[in-house]
Amino acid sequence: MRLITKKSVEAFNNVKAFKKANMEVEVLPNVTILKLHGNSIAFRYNDPKRTLSITNCGWKSNTTKERLNGLSGVNIRQKQGKWFLNGKEWDGNLIDV
């Protein structure tokens, strides 16, 4: 895992604002948002379950995949151009994990 991924995911998990290079964590009253190149790729809601939702924002890049894989409970693999989230084919649209 790249250091930038580790630091941004740590900030995301600890509900701390963060900004470095192409990564940002934005903390709002009801949700914490992980951003890559300004695209919101993960949301942690401040509900009792602390729901995690992810999306690739239409970018099937290795960087997007690596950043999302840094999150607990997320395992994205690629086979023949298709993405698989936790073993199931995934189109990259917003989904609760």
JSON list of C-alpha atoms in Angstrom, two decimals:
[
{"chain": "A", "resi": 1, "resn": "MET", "atom": "CA", "xyz": [0.00, 0.00, 0.00]},
{"chain": "A", "resi": 2, "resn": "ARG", "atom": "CA", "xyz": [1.33, 3.42, -0.93]},
{"chain": "A", "resi": 3, "resn": "LEU", "atom": "CA", "xyz": [2.02, 5.89, 1.87]},
{"chain": "A", "resi": 4, "resn": "ILE", "atom": "CA", "xyz": [-0.51, 8.40, 0.46]},
{"chain": "A", "resi": 5, "resn": "THR", "atom": "CA", "xyz": [-3.18, 5.69, 0.55]},
{"chain": "A", "resi": 6, "resn": "LYS", "atom": "CA", "xyz": [-2.29, 4.74, 4.10]},
{"chain": "A", "resi": 7, "resn": "LYS", "atom": "CA", "xyz": [-2.37, 8.35, 5.35]},
{"chain": "A", "resi": 8, "resn": "SER", "atom": "CA", "xyz": [-5.58, 9.32, 3.53]},
{"chain": "A", "resi": 9, "resn": "VAL", "atom": "CA", "xyz": [-7.43, 6.16, 4.64]},
{"chain": "A", "resi": 10, "resn": "GLU", "atom": "CA", "xyz": [-6.22, 6.71, 8.20]},
{"chain": "A", "resi": 11, "resn": "ALA", "atom": "CA", "xyz": [-7.62, 10.26, 8.13]},
{"chain": "A", "resi": 12, "resn": "PHE", "atom": "CA", "xyz": [-10.86, 8.98, 6.55]},
{"chain": "A", "resi": 13, "resn": "ASN", "atom": "CA", "xyz": [-11.29, 6.31, 9.25]},
{"chain": "A", "resi": 14, "resn": "ASN", "atom": "CA", "xyz": [-10.50, 8.80, 12.04]},
{"chain": "A", "resi": 15, "resn": "VAL", "atom": "CA", "xyz": [-12.81, 11.50, 10.63]},
{"chain": "A", "resi": 16, "resn": "LYS", "atom": "CA", "xyz": [-9.94, 13.96, 10.15]},
{"chain": "A", "resi": 17, "resn": "ALA", "atom": "CA", "xyz": [-9.56, 16.44, 7.31]},
{"chain": "A", "resi": 18, "resn": "PHE", "atom": "CA", "xyz": [-6.61, 15.64, 5.04]},
{"chain": "A", "resi": 19, "resn": "LYS", "atom": "CA", "xyz": [-5.21, 17.00, 1.79]},
{"chain": "A", "resi": 20, "resn": "LYS", "atom": "CA", "xyz": [-2.05, 15.93, 0.01]},
{"chain": "A", "resi": 21, "resn": "ALA", "atom": "CA", "xyz": [-1.22, 15.52, -3.68]},
{"chain": "A", "resi": 22, "resn": "ASN", "atom": "CA", "xyz": [-4.25, 13.95, -5.41]},
{"chain": "A", "resi": 23, "resn": "MET", "atom": "CA", "xyz": [-6.00, 12.83, -2.20]},
{"chain": "A", "resi": 24, "resn": "GLU", "atom": "CA", "xyz": [-8.37, 14.67, 0.10]},
{"chain": "A", "resi": 25, "resn": "VAL", "atom": "CA", "xyz": [-10.60, 13.79, 3.04]},
{"chain": "A", "resi": 26, "resn": "GLU", "atom": "CA", "xyz": [-13.49, 16.16, 3.60]},
{"chain": "A", "resi": 27, "resn": "VAL", "atom": "CA", "xyz": [-15.36, 16.04, 6.92]},
{"chain": "A", "resi": 28, "resn": "LEU", "atom": "CA", "xyz": [-18.97, 17.23, 6.91]},
{"chain": "A", "resi": 29, "resn": "PRO", "atom": "CA", "xyz": [-21.51, 17.00, 9.75]},
{"chain": "A", "resi": 30, "resn": "ASN", "atom": "CA", "xyz": [-23.19, 13.84, 8.42]},
{"chain": "A", "resi": 31, "resn": "VAL", "atom": "CA", "xyz": [-20.54, 12.21, 6.22]},
{"chain": "A", "resi": 32, "resn": "THR", "atom": "CA", "xyz": [-16.79, 11.91, 5.70]},
{"chain": "A", "resi": 33, "resn": "ILE", "atom": "CA", "xyz": [-15.72, 11.84, 2.05]},
{"chain": "A", "resi": 34, "resn": "LEU", "atom": "CA", "xyz": [-12.56, 10.36, 0.50]},
{"chain": "A", "resi": 35, "resn": "LYS", "atom": "CA", "xyz": [-11.63, 12.10, -2.74]},
{"chain": "A", "resi": 36, "resn": "LEU", "atom": "CA", "xyz": [-9.18, 11.20, -5.50]},
{"chain": "A", "resi": 37, "resn": "HIS", "atom": "CA", "xyz": [-8.45, 13.97, -8.04]},
{"chain": "A", "resi": 38, "resn": "GLY", "atom": "CA", "xyz": [-11.55, 15.77, -6.72]},
{"chain": "A", "resi": 39, "resn": "ASN", "atom": "CA", "xyz": [-13.81, 12.75, -7.34]},
{"chain": "A", "resi": 40, "resn": "SER", "atom": "CA", "xyz": [-15.69, 11.48, -4.27]},
{"chain": "A", "resi": 41, "resn": "ILE", "atom": "CA", "xyz": [-14.84, 7.74, -4.21]},
{"chain": "A", "resi": 42, "resn": "ALA", "atom": "CA", "xyz": [-15.86, 6.78, -0.65]},
{"chain": "A", "resi": 43, "resn": "PHE", "atom": "CA", "xyz": [-18.39, 7.98, 1.90]},
{"chain": "A", "resi": 44, "resn": "ARG", "atom": "CA", "xyz": [-18.54, 7.07, 5.60]},
{"chain": "A", "resi": 45, "resn": "TYR", "atom": "CA", "xyz": [-21.87, 8.17, 7.02]},
{"chain": "A", "resi": 46, "resn": "ASN", "atom": "CA", "xyz": [-22.22, 9.26, 10.62]},
{"chain": "A", "resi": 47, "resn": "ASP", "atom": "CA", "xyz": [-25.13, 6.88, 11.22]},
{"chain": "A", "resi": 48, "resn": "PRO", "atom": "CA", "xyz": [-25.12, 4.23, 13.98]},
{"chain": "A", "resi": 49, "resn": "LYS", "atom": "CA", "xyz": [-23.81, 1.60, 11.52]},
{"chain": "A", "resi": 50, "resn": "ARG", "atom": "CA", "xyz": [-21.15, 3.98, 10.11]},
{"chain": "A", "resi": 51, "resn": "THR", "atom": "CA", "xyz": [-22.20, 2.87, 6.63]},
{"chain": "A", "resi": 52, "resn": "LEU", "atom": "CA", "xyz": [-19.41, 2.83, 4.00]},
{"chain": "A", "resi": 53, "resn": "SER", "atom": "CA", "xyz": [-20.33, 3.50, 0.38]},
{"chain": "A", "resi": 54, "resn": "ILE", "atom": "CA", "xyz": [-17.87, 3.45, -2.53]},
{"chain": "A", "resi": 55, "resn": "THR", "atom": "CA", "xyz": [-17.78, 4.27, -6.24]},
{"chain": "A", "resi": 56, "resn": "ASN", "atom": "CA", "xyz": [-15.06, 4.46, -8.87]},
{"chain": "A", "resi": 57, "resn": "CYS", "atom": "CA", "xyz": [-16.69, 7.55, -10.45]},
{"chain": "A", "resi": 58, "resn": "GLY", "atom": "CA", "xyz": [-16.27, 5.88, -13.85]},
{"chain": "A", "resi": 59, "resn": "TRP", "atom": "CA", "xyz": [-12.47, 5.59, -13.50]},
{"chain": "A", "resi": 60, "resn": "LYS", "atom": "CA", "xyz": [-11.24, 1.99, -13.72]},
{"chain": "A", "resi": 61, "resn": "SER", "atom": "CA", "xyz": [-7.67, 3.03, -13.00]},
{"chain": "A", "resi": 62, "resn": "ASN", "atom": "CA", "xyz": [-5.10, 1.18, -10.92]},
{"chain": "A", "resi": 63, "resn": "THR", "atom": "CA", "xyz": [-4.86, 4.23, -8.65]},
{"chain": "A", "resi": 64, "resn": "THR", "atom": "CA", "xyz": [-8.61, 4.27, -7.96]},
{"chain": "A", "resi": 65, "resn": "LYS", "atom": "CA", "xyz": [-8.55, 0.54, -7.28]},
{"chain": "A", "resi": 66, "resn": "GLU", "atom": "CA", "xyz": [-5.53, 0.85, -4.97]},
{"chain": "A", "resi": 67, "resn": "ARG", "atom": "CA", "xyz": [-7.10, 3.70, -2.96]},
{"chain": "A", "resi": 68, "resn": "LEU", "atom": "CA", "xyz": [-10.40, 1.84, -2.53]},
{"chain": "A", "resi": 69, "resn": "ASN", "atom": "CA", "xyz": [-8.59, -1.37, -1.58]},
{"chain": "A", "resi": 70, "resn": "GLY", "atom": "CA", "xyz": [-7.03, 0.55, 1.31]},
{"chain": "A", "resi": 71, "resn": "LEU", "atom": "CA", "xyz": [-10.45, 0.65, 2.98]},
{"chain": "A", "resi": 72, "resn": "SER", "atom": "CA", "xyz": [-11.45, -2.06, 5.41]},
{"chain": "A", "resi": 73, "resn": "GLY", "atom": "CA", "xyz": [-14.01, -4.45, 3.92]},
{"chain": "A", "resi": 74, "resn": "VAL", "atom": "CA", "xyz": [-13.11, -3.55, 0.33]},
{"chain": "A", "resi": 75, "resn": "ASN", "atom": "CA", "xyz": [-11.38, -6.06, -1.94]},
{"chain": "A", "resi": 76, "resn": "ILE", "atom": "CA", "xyz": [-11.39, -5.07, -5.61]},
{"chain": "A", "resi": 77, "resn": "ARG", "atom": "CA", "xyz": [-9.81, -7.32, -8.22]},
{"chain": "A", "resi": 78, "resn": "GLN", "atom": "CA", "xyz": [-9.77, -6.99, -11.99]},
{"chain": "A", "resi": 79, "resn": "LYS", "atom": "CA", "xyz": [-10.08, -9.82, -14.50]},
{"chain": "A", "resi": 80, "resn": "GLN", "atom": "CA", "xyz": [-10.35, -9.34, -18.25]},
{"chain": "A", "resi": 81, "resn": "GLY", "atom": "CA", "xyz": [-11.21, -5.66, -17.79]},
{"chain": "A", "resi": 82, "resn": "LYS", "atom": "CA", "xyz": [-14.03, -6.35, -15.33]},
{"chain": "A", "resi": 83, "resn": "TRP", "atom": "CA", "xyz": [-13.94, -5.25, -11.73]},
{"chain": "A", "resi": 84, "resn": "PHE", "atom": "CA", "xyz": [-14.97, -7.53, -8.89]},
{"chain": "A", "resi": 85, "resn": "LEU", "atom": "CA", "xyz": [-15.85, -6.18, -5.45]},
{"chain": "A", "resi": 86, "resn": "ASN", "atom": "CA", "xyz": [-15.54, -8.76, -2.69]},
{"chain": "A", "resi": 87, "resn": "GLY", "atom": "CA", "xyz": [-15.86, -11.55, -5.27]},
{"chain": "A", "resi": 88, "resn": "LYS", "atom": "CA", "xyz": [-18.89, -10.18, -7.15]},
{"chain": "A", "resi": 89, "resn": "GLU", "atom": "CA", "xyz": [-18.80, -8.35, -10.48]},
{"chain": "A", "resi": 90, "resn": "TRP", "atom": "CA", "xyz": [-19.16, -4.61, -9.89]},
{"chain": "A", "resi": 91, "resn": "ASP", "atom": "CA", "xyz": [-19.90, -1.86, -12.40]},
{"chain": "A", "resi": 92, "resn": "GLY", "atom": "CA", "xyz": [-18.29, 0.87, -10.26]},
{"chain": "A", "resi": 93, "resn": "ASN", "atom": "CA", "xyz": [-21.57, 2.58, -9.34]},
{"chain": "A", "resi": 94, "resn": "LEU", "atom": "CA", "xyz": [-22.16, 3.73, -5.78]},
{"chain": "A", "resi": 95, "resn": "ILE", "atom": "CA", "xyz": [-22.67, 0.76, -3.48]},
{"chain": "A", "resi": 96, "resn": "ASP", "atom": "CA", "xyz": [-22.78, 0.15, 0.29]},
{"chain": "A", "resi": 97, "resn": "VAL", "atom": "CA", "xyz": [-20.02, -2.18, 1.44]}
]
